[in-house]
Coordinates of C-alpha atoms and ligand atoms in Angstrom, one line a residue:
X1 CA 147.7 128.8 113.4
X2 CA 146.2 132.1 112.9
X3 CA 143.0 133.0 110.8
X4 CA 143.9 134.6 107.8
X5 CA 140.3 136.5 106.5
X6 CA 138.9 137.6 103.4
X7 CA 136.5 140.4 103.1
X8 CA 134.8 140.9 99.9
X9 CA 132.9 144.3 98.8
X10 CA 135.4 146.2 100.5
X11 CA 135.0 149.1 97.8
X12 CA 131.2 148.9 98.7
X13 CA 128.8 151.0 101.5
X14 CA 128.6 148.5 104.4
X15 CA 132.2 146.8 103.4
X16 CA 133.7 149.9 103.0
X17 CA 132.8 151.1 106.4
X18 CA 134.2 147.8 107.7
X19 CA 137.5 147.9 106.7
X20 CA 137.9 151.4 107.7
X21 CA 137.0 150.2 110.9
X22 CA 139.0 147.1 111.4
X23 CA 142.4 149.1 112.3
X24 CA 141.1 150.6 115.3
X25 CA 139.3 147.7 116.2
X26 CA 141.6 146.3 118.7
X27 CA 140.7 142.4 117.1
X28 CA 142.6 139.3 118.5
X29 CA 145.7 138.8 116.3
X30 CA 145.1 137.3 112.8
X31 CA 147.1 136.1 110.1
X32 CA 146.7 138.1 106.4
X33 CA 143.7 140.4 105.8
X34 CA 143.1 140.1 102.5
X35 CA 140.2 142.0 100.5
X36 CA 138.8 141.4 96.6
X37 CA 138.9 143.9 94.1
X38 CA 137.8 144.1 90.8
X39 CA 139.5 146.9 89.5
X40 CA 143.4 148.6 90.0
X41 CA 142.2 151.6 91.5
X42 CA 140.0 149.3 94.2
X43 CA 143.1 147.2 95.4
X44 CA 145.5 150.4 96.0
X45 CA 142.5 151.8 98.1
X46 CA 142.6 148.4 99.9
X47 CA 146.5 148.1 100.7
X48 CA 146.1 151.3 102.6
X49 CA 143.8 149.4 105.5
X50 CA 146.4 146.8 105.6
X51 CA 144.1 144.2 103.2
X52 CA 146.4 142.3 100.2
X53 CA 144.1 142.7 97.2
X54 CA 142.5 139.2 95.5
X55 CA 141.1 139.6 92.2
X56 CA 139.0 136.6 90.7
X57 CA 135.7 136.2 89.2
X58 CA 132.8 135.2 91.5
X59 CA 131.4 132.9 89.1
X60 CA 134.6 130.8 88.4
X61 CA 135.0 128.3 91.3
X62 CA 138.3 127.4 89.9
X63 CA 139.5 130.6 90.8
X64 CA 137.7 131.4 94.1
X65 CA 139.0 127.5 95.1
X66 CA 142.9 128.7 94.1
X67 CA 142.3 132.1 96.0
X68 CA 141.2 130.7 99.3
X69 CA 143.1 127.2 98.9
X70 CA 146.1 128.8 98.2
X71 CA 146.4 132.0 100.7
X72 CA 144.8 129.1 103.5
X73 CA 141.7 131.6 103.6
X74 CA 140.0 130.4 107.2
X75 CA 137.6 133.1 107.5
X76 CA 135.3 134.5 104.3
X77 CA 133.0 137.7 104.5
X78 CA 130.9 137.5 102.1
X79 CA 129.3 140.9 101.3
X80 CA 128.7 141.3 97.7
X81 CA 124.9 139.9 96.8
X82 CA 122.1 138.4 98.7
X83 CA 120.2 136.3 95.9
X84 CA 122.7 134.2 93.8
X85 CA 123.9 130.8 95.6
X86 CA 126.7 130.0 93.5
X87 CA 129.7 132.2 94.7
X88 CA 128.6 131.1 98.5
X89 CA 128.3 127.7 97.1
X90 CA 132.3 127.9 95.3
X91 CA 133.9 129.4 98.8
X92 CA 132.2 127.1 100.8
X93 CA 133.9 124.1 99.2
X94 CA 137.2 126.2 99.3
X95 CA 136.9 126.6 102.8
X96 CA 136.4 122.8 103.7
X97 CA 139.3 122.2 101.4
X98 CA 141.4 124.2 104.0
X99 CA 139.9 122.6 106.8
X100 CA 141.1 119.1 105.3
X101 CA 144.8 120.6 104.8
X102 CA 144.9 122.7 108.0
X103 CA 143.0 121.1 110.1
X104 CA 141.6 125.0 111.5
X105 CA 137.9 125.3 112.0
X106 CA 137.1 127.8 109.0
X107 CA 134.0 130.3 108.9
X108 CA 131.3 131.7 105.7
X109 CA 129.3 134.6 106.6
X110 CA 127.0 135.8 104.2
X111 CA 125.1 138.9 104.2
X112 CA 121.2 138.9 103.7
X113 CA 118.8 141.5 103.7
X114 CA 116.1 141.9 106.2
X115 CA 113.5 141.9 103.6
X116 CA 113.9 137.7 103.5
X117 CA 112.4 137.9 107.1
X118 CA 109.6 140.6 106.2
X119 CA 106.1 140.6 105.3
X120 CA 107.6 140.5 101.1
X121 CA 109.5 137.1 101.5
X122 CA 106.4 135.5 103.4
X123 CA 107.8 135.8 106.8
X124 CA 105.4 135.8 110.3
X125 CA 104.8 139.6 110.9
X126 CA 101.8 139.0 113.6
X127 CA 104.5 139.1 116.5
X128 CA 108.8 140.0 117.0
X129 CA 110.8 137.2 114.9
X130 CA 113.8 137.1 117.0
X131 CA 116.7 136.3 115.4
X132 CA 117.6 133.8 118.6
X133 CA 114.7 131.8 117.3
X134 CA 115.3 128.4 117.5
X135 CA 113.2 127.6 114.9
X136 CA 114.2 130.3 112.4
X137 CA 115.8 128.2 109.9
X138 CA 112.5 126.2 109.4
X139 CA 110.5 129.3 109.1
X140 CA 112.5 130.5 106.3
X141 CA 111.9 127.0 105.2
X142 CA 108.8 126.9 104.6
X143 CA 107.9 130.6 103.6
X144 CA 106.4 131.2 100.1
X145 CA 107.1 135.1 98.5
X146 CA 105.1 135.7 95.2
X147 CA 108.3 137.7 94.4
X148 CA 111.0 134.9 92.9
X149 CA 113.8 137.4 93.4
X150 CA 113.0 137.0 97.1
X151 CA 112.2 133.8 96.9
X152 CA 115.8 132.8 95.3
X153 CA 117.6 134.8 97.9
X154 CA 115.4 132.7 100.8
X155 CA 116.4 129.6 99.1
X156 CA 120.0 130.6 99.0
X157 CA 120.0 131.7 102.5
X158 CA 118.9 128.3 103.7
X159 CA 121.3 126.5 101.1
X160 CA 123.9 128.1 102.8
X161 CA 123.5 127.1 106.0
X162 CA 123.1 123.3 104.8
X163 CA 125.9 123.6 102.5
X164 CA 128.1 124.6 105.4
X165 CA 126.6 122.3 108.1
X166 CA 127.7 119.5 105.1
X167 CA 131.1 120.6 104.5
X168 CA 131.6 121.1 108.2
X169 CA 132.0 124.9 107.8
X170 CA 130.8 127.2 110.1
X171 CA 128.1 129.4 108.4
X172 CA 126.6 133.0 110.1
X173 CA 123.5 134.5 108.4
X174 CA 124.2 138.4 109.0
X175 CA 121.6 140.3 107.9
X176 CA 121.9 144.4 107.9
X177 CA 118.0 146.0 107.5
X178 CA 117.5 149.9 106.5
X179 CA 121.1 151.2 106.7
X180 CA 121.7 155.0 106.7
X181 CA 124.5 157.2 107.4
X182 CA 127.7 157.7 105.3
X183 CA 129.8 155.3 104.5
X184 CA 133.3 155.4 105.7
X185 CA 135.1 153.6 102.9
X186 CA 136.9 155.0 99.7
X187 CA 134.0 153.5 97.5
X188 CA 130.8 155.7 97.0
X189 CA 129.7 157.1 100.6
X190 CA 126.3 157.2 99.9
X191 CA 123.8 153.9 99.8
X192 CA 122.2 154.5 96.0
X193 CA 120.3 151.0 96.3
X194 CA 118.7 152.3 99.5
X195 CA 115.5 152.8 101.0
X196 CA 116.2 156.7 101.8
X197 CA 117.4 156.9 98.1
X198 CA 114.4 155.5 97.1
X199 CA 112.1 157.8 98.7
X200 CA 114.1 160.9 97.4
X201 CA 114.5 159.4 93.9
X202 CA 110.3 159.2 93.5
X203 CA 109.2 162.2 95.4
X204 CA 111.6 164.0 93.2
X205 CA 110.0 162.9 89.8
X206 CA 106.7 162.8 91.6
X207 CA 106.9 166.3 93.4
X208 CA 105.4 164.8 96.5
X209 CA 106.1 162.0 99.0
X210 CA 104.2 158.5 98.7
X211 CA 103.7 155.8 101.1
X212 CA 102.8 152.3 99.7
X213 CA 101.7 150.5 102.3
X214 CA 97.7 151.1 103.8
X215 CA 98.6 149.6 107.3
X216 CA 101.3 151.5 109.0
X217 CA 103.7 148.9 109.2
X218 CA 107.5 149.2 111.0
X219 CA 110.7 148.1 110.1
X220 CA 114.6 147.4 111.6
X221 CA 117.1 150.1 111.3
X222 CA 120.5 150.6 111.8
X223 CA 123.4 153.6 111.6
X224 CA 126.4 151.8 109.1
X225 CA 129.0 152.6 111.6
X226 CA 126.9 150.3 113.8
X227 CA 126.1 147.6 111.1
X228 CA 130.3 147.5 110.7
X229 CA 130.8 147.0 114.7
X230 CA 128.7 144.3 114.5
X231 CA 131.0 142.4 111.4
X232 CA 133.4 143.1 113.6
X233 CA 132.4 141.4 116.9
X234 CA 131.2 138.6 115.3
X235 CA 135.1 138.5 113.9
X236 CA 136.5 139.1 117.1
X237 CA 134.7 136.7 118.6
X238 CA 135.9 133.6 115.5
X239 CA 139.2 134.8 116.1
X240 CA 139.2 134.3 120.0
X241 CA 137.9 131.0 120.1
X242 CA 136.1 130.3 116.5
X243 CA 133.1 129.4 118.0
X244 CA 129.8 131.8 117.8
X245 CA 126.7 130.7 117.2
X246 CA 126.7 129.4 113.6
X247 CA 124.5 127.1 111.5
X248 CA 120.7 126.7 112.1
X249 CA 121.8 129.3 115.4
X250 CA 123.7 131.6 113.5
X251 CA 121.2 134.4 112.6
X252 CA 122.5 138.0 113.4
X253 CA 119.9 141.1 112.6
X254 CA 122.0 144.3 113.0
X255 CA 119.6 146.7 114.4
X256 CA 119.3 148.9 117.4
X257 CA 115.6 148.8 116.8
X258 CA 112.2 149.4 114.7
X259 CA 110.8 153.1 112.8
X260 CA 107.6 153.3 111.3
X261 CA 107.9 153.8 107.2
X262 CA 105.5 156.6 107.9
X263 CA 107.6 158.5 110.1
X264 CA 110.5 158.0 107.3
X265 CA 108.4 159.4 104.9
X266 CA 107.1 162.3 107.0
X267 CA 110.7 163.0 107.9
X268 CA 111.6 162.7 104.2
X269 CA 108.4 165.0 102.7
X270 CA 109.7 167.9 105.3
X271 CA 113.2 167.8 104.4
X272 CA 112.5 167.8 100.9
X273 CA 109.3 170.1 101.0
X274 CA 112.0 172.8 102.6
X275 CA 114.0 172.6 99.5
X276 CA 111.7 172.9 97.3
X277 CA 111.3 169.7 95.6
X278 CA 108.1 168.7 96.6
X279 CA 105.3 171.4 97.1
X280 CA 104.0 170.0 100.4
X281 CA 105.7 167.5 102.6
X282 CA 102.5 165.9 103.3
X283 CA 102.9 161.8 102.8
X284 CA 99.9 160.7 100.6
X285 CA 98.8 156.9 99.8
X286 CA 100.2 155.9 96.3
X287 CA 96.9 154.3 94.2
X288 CA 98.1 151.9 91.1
X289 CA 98.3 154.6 88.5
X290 CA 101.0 156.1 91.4
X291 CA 103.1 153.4 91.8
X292 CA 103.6 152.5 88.2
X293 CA 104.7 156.1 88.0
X294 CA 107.3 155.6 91.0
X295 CA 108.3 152.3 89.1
X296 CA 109.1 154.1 86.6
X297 CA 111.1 156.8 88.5
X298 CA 113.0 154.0 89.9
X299 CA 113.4 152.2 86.7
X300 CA 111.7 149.3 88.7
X301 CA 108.3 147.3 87.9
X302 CA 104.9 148.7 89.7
X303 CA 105.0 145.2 91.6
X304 CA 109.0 146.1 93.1
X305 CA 108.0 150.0 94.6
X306 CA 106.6 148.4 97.4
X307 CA 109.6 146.0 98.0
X308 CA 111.6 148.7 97.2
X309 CA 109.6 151.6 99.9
X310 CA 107.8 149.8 102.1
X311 CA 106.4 146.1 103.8
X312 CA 106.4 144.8 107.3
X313 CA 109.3 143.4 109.2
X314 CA 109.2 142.3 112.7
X315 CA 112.5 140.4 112.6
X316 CA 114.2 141.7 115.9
X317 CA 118.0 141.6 117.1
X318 CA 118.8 140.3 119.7
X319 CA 121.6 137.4 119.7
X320 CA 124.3 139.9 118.8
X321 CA 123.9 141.6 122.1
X322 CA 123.2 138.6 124.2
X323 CA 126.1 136.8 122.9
X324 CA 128.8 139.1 121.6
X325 CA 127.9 141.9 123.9
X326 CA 127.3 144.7 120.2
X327 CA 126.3 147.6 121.8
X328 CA 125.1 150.1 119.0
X329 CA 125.6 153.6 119.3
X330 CA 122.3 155.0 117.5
X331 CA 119.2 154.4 118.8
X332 CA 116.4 153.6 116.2
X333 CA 114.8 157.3 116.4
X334 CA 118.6 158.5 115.1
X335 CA 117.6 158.2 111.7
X336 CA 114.4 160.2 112.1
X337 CA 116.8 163.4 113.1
X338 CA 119.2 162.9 110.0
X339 CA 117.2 162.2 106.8
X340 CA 117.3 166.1 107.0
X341 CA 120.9 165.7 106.3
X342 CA 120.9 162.5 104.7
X343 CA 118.5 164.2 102.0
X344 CA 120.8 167.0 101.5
X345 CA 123.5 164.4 100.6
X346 CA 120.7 162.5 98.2
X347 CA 119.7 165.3 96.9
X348 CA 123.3 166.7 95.8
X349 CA 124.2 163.0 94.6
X350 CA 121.1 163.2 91.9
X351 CA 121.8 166.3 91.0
X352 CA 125.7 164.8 90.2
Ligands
LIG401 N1 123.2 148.7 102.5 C1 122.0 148.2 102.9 O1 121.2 149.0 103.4 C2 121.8 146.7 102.8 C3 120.6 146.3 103.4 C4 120.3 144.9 103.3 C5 121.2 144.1 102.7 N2 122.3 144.5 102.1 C6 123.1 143.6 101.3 O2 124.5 143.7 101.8 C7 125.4 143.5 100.7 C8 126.3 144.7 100.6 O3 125.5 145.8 100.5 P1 126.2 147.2 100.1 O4 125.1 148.3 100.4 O5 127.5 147.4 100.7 O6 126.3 147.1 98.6 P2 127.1 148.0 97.5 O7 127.5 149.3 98.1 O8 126.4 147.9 96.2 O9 128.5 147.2 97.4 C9 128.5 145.9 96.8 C10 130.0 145.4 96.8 O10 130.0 144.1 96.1 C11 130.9 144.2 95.0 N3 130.4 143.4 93.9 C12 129.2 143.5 93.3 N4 129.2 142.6 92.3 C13 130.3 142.0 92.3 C14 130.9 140.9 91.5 N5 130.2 140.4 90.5 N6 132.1 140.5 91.7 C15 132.8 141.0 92.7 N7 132.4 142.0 93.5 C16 131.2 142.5 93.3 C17 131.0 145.7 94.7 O11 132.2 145.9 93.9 P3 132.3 147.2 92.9 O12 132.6 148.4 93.8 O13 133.5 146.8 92.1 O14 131.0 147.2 92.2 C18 130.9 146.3 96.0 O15 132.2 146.2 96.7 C19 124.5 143.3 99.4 O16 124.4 141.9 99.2 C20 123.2 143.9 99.8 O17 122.1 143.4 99.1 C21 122.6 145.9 102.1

């Protein structure tokens, strides 16, 4: 019997440039695509990449049961939000109900954040975390944030995978870092949760460019075209023979590689310091009174700016290309040579 797969936050940045790129994708047949949408306007965008529209209410597990129960949903991606546990929770006992009727093998993947394996969530950062780590689940185990946002979304990671390992469902823990680039779907094109946002959205109210961290610490990138080829191996390889690493295995970092936030921030300060809206692009070391000012610029608690802008993460890809053969397109340095561009687009976006 063939997979039929749901894709959720389809009308969002990373789903968006998913589905667009599913079509072309040359994936192994599959039954029904279907995608959610909350709104009228999102589900005739959807239909037009092939996706039947399901509309329920992520917090309602009677729903989510009838909409994957009833359209034999084998395959969920989930890509909507990295903290709660419920909704994961609700489709991963819709899932094994399918299982029981259907007897397929039946897949959750559940997009993180890389900040659950940085420096903010507790993680090692003295040495590369791979994500082939064979102890990984037990690290993010036993890590400890003093942020309980972080902390939830590291406990719901883990639940997940146990969840799924219990109802015999196969779990993948994908986790995109920095994302730039436009999106390609019919939702917003640019990322307004972002880092790059982020760093435009204070220098602007600040007139200059801050870093927040006094080390010079690095962390994963990755263009969105190639964070969406990645979803898509890992789909191509469910539907050829359902069986990618998964579970306790199945971490899978999307990244071509590391920058350093100060070259982000130099690149930033330059592209913004030629259009006037900071007087020098020189990057300057926020002090306390500082960062309660960025917080306040990004309507976010002092203690948040340096989630927000900054930390340490070592966590390094490397299962995607050693077992589904993702080759990304953009090296790392790419996004160094297009904040120019990508602050142009920022820029215009805040100024609405
Ligand atoms: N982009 C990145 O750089 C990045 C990096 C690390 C992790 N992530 C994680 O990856 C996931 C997707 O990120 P994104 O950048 O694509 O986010 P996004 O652009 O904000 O899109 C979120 C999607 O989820 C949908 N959604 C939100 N709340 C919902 C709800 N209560 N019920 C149903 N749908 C809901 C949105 O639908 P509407 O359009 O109707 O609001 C939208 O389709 C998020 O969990 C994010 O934290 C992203």
């Amino acid at each position: 019997m063939l997979h039929n797969v749901l894709i959720t936050g389809g009308s969002g940045y990373l789903g968006g440039t998913l589905l667009a790129r599913m079509g072309a994708a040359n994936l192994p047949p599959y039954g029904k695509l279907y995608a959610s949408a909350r709104t009228t306007a999102q589900a005739d965008s959807l239909r037009q990449y092939g996706a039947q529209p399901l509309s329920f209410n992520l917090k309602d597990e009677a729903e989510i049961w009838a909409s994957v129960v009833e359209n034999k949903i084998t395959v969920v991606y989930y890509l909507v939000d990295a903290i709660s546990y419920g909704p994961p929770l609700f489709f991963i006992k819709a899932l094994a109900e399918v299982k029981k009727r259907t007897g397929q093998t039946v897949h959750f993947l559940h997009t993180t954040g890389a900040k659950l394996f940085s420096s903010h969530a507790g993680a090692p950062t003295d040495r590369p975390l791979l994500d082939t780590d064979p102890r990984l689940y037990d690290i993010q185990k036993s890590q400890r944030s003093k942020l309980s946002l972080l902390q939830e979304a590291v406990n719901s990671s883990c639940a997940v995978t146990e969840q799924a390992e219990q109802h015999d469902v196969r779990s993948y823990i994908f986790v995109p870092c920095i994302v730039y680039g436009k999106s390609e779907g019919f939702g917003e094109p640019i990322a307004t949760l972002r880092q790059i946002y982020k760093i435009v959205q204070a220098a602007k109210a600040l007139k200059r460019v801050y870093r927040v961290d006094p080390d010079h610490p690095t962390w994963p990138v990755c263009h969105v075209v190639d964070n969406a080829s990645l979803y898509i191996e890992l789909l191509r390889k469910i539907l050829i023979d359902g069986n990618p690493s998964h579970g306790k295995n199945g971490y899978y970092l999307a990244s071509s590689g590391s920058i350093a936030w100060d070259d982000l921030y130099s690149a930033a300060g330059s592209a913004l310091a030629k259009r006037g809206v900071v007087s020098s692009g020189e990057v300057e070391m926020a002090d306390d009174q500082i960062m309660e000012e960025m917080g306040a610029a990004l309507g976010a608690p002092k203690e948040f700016v340096p989630l927000q802008l900054g930390g340490r993460c070592t966590f390094t890809a490397r299962r995607a290309g050693e077992e589904l053969g993702w080759k990304p397109i953009y090296q790392p340095q790419h996004i160094l040579e297009t904040v120019d561009a990508e602050v142009g687009w920022i820029l215009r976006h805040l100024e609405g």
